[in-house]
PDB file of C-alpha atoms and ligand atoms in Angstrom:
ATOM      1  CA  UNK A   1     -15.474 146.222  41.814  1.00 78.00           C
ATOM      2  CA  UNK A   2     -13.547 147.625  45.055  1.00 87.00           C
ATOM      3  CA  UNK A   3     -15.618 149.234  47.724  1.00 96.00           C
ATOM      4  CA  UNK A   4     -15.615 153.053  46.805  1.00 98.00           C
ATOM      5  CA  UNK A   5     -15.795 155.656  49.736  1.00 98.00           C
ATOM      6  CA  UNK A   6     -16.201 159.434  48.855  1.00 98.00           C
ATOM      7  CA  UNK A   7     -14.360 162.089  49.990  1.00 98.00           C
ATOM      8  CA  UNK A   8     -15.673 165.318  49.976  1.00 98.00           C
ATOM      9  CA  UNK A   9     -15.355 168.672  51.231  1.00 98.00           C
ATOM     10  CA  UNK A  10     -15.740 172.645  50.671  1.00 98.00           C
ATOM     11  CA  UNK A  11     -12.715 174.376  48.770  1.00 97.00           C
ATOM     12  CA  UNK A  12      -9.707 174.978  51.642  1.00 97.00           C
ATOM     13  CA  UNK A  13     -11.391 172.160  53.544  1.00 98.00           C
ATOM     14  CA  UNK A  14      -8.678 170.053  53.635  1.00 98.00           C
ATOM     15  CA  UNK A  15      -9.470 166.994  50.889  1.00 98.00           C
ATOM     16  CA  UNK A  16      -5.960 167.208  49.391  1.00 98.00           C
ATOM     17  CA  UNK A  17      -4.680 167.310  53.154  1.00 98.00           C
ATOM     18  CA  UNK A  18      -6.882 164.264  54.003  1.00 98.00           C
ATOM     19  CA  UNK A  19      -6.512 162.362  50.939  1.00 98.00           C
ATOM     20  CA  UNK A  20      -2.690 162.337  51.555  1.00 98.00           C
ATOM     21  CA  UNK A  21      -2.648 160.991  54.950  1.00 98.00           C
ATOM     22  CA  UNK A  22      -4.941 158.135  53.637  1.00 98.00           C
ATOM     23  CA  UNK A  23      -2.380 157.548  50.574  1.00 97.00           C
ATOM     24  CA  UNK A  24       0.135 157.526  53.547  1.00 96.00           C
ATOM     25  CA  UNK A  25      -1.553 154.216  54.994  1.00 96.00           C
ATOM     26  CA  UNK A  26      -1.276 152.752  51.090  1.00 94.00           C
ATOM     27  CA  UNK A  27      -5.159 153.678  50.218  1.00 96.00           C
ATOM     28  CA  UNK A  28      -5.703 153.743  46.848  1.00 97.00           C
ATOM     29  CA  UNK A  29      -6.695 157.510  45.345  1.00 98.00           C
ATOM     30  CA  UNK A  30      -8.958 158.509  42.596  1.00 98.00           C
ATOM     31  CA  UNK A  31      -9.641 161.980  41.765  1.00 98.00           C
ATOM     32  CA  UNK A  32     -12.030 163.509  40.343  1.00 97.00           C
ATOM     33  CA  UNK A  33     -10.475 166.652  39.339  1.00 96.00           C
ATOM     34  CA  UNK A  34      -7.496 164.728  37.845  1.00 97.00           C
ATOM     35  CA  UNK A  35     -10.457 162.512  35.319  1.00 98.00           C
ATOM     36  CA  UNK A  36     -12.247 165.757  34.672  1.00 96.00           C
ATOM     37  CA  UNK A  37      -8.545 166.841  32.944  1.00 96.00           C
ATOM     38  CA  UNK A  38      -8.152 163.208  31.306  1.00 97.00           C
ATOM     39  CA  UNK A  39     -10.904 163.056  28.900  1.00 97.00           C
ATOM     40  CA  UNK A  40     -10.170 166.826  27.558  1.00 97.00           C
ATOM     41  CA  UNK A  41      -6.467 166.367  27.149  1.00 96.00           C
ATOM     42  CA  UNK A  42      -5.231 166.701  23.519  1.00 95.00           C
ATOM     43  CA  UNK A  43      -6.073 164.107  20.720  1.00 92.00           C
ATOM     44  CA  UNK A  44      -9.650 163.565  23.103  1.00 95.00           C
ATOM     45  CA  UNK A  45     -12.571 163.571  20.407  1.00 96.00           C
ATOM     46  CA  UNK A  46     -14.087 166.321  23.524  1.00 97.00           C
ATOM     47  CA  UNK A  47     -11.495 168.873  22.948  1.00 97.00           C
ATOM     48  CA  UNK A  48     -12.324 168.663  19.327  1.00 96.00           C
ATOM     49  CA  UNK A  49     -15.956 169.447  20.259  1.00 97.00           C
ATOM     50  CA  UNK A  50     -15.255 172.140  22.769  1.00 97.00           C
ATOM     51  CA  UNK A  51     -13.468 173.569  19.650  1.00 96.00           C
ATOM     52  CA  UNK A  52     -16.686 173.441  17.312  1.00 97.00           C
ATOM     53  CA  UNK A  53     -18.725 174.965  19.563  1.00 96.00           C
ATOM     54  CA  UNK A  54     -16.586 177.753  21.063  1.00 95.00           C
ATOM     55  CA  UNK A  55     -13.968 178.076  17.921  1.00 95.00           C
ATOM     56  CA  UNK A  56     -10.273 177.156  18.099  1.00 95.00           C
ATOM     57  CA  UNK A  57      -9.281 180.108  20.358  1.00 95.00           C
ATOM     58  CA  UNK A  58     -10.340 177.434  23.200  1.00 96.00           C
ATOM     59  CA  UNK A  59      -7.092 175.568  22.594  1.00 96.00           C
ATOM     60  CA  UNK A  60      -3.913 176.689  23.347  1.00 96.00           C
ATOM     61  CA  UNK A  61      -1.239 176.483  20.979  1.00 94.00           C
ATOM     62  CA  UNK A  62       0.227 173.546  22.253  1.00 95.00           C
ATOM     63  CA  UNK A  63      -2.762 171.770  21.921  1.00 94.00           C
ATOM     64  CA  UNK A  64      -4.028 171.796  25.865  1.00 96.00           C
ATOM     65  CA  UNK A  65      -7.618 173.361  26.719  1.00 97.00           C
ATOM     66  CA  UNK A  66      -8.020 176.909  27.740  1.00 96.00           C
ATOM     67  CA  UNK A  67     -10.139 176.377  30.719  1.00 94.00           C
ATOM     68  CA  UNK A  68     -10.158 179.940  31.659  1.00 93.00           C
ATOM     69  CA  UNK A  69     -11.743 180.711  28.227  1.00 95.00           C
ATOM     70  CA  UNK A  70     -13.741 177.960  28.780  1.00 95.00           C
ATOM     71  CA  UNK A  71     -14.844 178.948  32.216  1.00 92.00           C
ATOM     72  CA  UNK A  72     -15.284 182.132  30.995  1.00 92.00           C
ATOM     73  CA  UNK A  73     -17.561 181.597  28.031  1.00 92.00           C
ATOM     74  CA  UNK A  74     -19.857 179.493  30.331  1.00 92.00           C
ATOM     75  CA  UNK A  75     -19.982 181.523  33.469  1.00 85.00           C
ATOM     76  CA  UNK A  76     -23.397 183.360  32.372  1.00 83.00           C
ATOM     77  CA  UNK A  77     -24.297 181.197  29.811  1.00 92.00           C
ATOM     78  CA  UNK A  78     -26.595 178.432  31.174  1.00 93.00           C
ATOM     79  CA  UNK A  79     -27.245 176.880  28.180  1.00 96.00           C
ATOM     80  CA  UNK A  80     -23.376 176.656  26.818  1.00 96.00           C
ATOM     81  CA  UNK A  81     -22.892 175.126  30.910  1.00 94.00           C
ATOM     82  CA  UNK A  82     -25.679 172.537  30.364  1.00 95.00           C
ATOM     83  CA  UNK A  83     -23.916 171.913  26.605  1.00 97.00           C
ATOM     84  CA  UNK A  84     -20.517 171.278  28.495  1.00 97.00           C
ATOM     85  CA  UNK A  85     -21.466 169.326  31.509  1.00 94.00           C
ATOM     86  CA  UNK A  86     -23.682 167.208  28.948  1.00 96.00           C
ATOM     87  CA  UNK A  87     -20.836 166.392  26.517  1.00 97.00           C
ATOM     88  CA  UNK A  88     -18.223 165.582  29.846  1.00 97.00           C
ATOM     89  CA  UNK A  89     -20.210 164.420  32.551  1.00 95.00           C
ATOM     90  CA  UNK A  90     -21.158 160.547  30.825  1.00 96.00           C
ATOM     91  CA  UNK A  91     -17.465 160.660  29.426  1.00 97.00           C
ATOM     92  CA  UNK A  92     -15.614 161.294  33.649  1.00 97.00           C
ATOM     93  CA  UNK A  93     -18.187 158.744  34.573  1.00 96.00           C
ATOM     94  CA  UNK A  94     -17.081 156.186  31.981  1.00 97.00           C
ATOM     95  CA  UNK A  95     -13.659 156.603  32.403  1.00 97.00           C
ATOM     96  CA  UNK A  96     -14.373 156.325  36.580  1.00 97.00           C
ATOM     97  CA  UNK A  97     -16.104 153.219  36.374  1.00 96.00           C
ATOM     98  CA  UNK A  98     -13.479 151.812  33.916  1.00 96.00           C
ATOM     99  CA  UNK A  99     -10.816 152.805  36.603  1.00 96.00           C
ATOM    100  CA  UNK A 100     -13.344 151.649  39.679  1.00 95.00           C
ATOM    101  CA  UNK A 101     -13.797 148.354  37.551  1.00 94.00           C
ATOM    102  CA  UNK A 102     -10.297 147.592  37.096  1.00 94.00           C
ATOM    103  CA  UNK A 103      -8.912 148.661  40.228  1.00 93.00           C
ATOM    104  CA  UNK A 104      -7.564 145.713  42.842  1.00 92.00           C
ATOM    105  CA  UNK A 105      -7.489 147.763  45.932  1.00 94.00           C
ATOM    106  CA  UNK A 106      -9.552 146.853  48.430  1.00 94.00           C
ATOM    107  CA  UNK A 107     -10.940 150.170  49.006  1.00 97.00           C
ATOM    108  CA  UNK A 108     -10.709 152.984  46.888  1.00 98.00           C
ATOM    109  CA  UNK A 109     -10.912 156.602  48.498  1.00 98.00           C
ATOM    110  CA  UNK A 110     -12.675 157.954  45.517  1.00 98.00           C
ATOM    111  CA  UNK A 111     -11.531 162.479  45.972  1.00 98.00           C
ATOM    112  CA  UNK A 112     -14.822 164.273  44.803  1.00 98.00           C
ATOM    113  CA  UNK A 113     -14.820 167.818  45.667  1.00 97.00           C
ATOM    114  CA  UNK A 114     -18.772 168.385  44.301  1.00 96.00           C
ATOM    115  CA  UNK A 115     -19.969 164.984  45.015  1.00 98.00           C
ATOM    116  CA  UNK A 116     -23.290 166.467  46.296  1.00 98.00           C
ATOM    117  CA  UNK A 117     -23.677 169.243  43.778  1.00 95.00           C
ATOM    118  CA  UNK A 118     -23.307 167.267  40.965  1.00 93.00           C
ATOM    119  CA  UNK A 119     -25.350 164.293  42.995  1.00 95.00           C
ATOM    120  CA  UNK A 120     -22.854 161.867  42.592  1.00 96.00           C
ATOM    121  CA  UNK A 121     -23.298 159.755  46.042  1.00 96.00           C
ATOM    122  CA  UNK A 122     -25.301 157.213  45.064  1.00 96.00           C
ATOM    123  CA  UNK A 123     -22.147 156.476  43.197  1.00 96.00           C
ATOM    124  CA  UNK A 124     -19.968 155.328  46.606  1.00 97.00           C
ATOM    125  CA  UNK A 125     -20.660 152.847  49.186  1.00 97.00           C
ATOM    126  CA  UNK A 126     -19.617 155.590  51.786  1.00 98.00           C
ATOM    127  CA  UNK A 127     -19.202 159.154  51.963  1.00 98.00           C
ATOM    128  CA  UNK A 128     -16.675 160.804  53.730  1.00 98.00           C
ATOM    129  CA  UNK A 129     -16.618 164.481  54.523  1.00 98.00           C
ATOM    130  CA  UNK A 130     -13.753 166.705  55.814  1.00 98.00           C
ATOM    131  CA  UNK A 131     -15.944 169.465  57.488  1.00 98.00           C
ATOM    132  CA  UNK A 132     -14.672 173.041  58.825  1.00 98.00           C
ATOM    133  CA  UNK A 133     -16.320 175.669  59.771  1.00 97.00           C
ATOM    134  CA  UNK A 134     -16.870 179.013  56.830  1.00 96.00           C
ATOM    135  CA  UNK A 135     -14.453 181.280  58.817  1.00 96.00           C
ATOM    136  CA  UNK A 136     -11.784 178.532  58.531  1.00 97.00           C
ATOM    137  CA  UNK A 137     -12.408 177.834  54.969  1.00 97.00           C
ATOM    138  CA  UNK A 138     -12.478 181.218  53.675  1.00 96.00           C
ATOM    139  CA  UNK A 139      -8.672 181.755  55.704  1.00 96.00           C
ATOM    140  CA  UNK A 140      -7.379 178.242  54.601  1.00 97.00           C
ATOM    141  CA  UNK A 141      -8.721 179.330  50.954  1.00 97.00           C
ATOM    142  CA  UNK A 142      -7.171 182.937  50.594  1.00 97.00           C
ATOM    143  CA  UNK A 143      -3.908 181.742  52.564  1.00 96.00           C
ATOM    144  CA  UNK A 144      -3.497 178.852  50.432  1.00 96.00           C
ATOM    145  CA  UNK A 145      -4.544 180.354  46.473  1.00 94.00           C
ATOM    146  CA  UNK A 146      -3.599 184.381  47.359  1.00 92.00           C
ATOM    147  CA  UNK A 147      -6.916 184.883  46.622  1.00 93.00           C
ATOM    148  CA  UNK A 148      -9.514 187.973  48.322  1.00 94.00           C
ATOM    149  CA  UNK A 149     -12.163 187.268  50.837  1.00 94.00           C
ATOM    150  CA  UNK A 150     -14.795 188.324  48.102  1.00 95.00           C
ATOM    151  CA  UNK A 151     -12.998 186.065  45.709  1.00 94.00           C
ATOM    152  CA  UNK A 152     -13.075 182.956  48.165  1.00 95.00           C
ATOM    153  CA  UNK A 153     -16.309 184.285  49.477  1.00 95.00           C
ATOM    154  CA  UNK A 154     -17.963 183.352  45.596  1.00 93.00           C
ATOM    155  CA  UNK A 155     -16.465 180.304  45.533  1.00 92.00           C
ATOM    156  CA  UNK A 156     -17.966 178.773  48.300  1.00 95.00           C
ATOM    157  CA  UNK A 157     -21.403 180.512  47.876  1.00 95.00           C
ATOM    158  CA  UNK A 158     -21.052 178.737  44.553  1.00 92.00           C
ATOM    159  CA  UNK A 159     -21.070 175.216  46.355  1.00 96.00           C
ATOM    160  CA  UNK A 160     -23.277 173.413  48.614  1.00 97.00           C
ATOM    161  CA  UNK A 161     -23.789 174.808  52.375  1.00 97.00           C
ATOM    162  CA  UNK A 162     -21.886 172.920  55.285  1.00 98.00           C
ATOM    163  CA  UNK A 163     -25.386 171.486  56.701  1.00 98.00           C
ATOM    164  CA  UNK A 164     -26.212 170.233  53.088  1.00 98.00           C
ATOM    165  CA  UNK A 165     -22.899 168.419  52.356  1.00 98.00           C
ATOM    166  CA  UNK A 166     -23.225 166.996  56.202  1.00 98.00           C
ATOM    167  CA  UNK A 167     -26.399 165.582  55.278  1.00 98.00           C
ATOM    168  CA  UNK A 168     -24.894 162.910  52.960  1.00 98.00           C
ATOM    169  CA  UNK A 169     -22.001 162.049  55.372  1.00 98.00           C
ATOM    170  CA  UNK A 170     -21.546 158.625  56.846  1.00 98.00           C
ATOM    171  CA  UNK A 171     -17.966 159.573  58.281  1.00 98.00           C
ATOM    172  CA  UNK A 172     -16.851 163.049  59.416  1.00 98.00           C
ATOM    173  CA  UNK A 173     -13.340 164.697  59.749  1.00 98.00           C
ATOM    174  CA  UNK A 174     -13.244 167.576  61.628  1.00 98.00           C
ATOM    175  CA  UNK A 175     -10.696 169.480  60.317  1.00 98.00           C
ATOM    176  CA  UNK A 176     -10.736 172.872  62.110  1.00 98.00           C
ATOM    177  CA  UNK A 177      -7.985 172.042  64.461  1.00 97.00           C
ATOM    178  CA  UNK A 178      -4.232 171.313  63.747  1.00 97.00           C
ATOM    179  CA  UNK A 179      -2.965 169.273  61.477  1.00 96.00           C
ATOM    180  CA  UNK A 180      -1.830 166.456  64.010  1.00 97.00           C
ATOM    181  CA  UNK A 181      -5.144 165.599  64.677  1.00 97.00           C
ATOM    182  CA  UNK A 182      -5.666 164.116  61.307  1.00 98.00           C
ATOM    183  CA  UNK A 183      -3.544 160.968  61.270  1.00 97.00           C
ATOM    184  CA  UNK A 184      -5.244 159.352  64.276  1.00 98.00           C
ATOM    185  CA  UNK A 185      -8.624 160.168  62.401  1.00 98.00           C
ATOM    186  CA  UNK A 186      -7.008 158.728  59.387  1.00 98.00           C
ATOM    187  CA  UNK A 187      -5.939 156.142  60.943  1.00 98.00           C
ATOM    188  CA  UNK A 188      -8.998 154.699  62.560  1.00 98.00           C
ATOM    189  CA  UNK A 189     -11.292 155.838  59.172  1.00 98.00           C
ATOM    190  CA  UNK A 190      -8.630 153.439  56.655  1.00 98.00           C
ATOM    191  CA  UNK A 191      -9.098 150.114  59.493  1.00 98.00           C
ATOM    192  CA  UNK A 192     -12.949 150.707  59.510  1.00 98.00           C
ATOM    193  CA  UNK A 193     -12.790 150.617  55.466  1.00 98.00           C
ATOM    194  CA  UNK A 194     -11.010 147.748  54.877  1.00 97.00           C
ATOM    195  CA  UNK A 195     -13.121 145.947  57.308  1.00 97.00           C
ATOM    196  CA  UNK A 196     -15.994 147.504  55.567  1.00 97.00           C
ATOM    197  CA  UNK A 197     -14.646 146.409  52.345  1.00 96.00           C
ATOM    198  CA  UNK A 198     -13.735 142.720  53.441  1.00 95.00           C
ATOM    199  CA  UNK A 199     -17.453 142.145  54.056  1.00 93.00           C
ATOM    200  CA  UNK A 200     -18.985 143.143  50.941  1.00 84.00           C
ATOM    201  CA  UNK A 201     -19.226 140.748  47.952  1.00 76.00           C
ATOM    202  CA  UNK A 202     -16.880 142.030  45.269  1.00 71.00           C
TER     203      UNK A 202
HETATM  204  P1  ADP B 301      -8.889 171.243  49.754  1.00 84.56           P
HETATM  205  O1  ADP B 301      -8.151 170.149  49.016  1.00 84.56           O
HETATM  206  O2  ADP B 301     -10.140 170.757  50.422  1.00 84.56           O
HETATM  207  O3  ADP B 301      -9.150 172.472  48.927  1.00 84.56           O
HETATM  208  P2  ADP B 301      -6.390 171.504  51.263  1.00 84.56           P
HETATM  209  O4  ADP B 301      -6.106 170.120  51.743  1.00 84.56           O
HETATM  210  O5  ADP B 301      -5.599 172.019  50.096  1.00 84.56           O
HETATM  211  O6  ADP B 301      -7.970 171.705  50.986  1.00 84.56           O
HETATM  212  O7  ADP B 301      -6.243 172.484  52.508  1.00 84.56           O
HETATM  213  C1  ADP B 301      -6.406 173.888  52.344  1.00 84.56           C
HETATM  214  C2  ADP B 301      -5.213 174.611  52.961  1.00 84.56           C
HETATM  215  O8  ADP B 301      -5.292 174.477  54.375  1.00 84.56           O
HETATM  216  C3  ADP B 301      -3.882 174.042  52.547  1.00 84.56           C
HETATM  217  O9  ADP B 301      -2.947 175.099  52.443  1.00 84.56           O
HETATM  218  C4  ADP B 301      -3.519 173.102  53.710  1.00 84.56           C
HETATM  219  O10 ADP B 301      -2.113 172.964  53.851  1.00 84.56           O
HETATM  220  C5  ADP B 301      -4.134 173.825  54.891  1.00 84.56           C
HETATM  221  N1  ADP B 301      -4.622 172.937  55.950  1.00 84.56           N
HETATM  222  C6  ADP B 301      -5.285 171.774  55.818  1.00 84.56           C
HETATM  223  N2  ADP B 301      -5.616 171.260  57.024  1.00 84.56           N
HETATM  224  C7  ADP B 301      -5.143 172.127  57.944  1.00 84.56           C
HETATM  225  C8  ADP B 301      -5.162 172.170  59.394  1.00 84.56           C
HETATM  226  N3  ADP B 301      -5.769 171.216  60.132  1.00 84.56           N
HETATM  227  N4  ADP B 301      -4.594 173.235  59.993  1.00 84.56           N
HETATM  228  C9  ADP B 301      -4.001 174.212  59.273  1.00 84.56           C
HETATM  229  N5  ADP B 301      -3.933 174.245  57.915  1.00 84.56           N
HETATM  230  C10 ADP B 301      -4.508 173.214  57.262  1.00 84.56           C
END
């Protein structure tokens, strides 16, 4: 099993930004988001239950899930959320494990945008967080998806508050100044992991 450090983050943080730079050094990447999509692509026996339960409008016609139906449908239903998150949830953690399981990497930089809302830390060795301050966020966010300040505003209500993520952090990036500052960050983070990784038992 490789040593698994989390990297987290608010929406417009910079994960994507950060996670690059790390692939950059030849860190091996996981991401969450990217499972999440695996285990409802077509043919997956949880498409076919997403269809019993919300009827076969939730598939498009080429066979891919509907997630803004889906997304939708669940928004202000709490039970049909709990459903969905209880059918997926044990099927992305399978499927992560199988991949942390197999992996040969030393380290793996393990991309978890709601590692702490969905209290998945205990899961990683380390956690990594790419913090910026609301104002920053909320400009990085509309900039980046064209999206309004109420819009971007919901989102991040939605997660976990900068203290609260903070909390869990073993490493910080600071990400509210230019992007050159990264890479030395970076740089220093990926030697401290494989060191980190070299002296735990694998
Ligand atoms: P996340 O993956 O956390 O949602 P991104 O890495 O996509 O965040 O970054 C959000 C936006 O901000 C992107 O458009 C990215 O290019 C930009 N960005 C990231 N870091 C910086 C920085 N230090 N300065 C300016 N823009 C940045």
């Amino acid at each position: 099993m490789s040593y698994i450090v989390a990297l987290t983050g608010g929406i417009g943080s910079g994960k994507s930004t950060v996670a690059n730079a790390f692939a950059t050094r030849g860190a091996a990447i996981v991401d969450a988001d990217v499972i999440a999509r695996e285990v409802v692509q077509p043919g997956e026996p949880a498409l076919e239950a997403l269809a019993q339960r919300f009827g076969k409008q939730i598939i498009h016609s080429d066979g891919s899930l509907n997630r803004p139906l889906l997304r939708e449908k669940i928004f202000n239903n709490s039970e049909d959320k709990q459903w969905v998150n209880n059918l997926l949830h044990p099927l992305i953690h399978a499927r992560t494990q199988q991949i942390f399981r197999e992996a040969s990497a030393p380290y793996i930089l393990w991309v978890v945008p709601l590692l702490v809302e969905n209290g998945l830390q205990s899961k990683a060795n380390r956690v990594l967080v790419v913090d910026v301050t609301p104002e920053i966020q909320l400009s990085r966010t509309t900039k980046r998806d064209n999206v309004s300040l109420q819009q971007a505003q919901q989102i991040i209500s939605a997660q976990v508050s900068r203290p609260q993520r903070l909390a869990y952090a073993d490493d910080i990036i600071d990400n509210n100044s230019t992007p050159d500052t990264i890479e030395p960050r970076v740089k220093a983070l990926h030697n401290c992991y494989l060191k980190l990784a070299a002296s735990v038992p694998r």
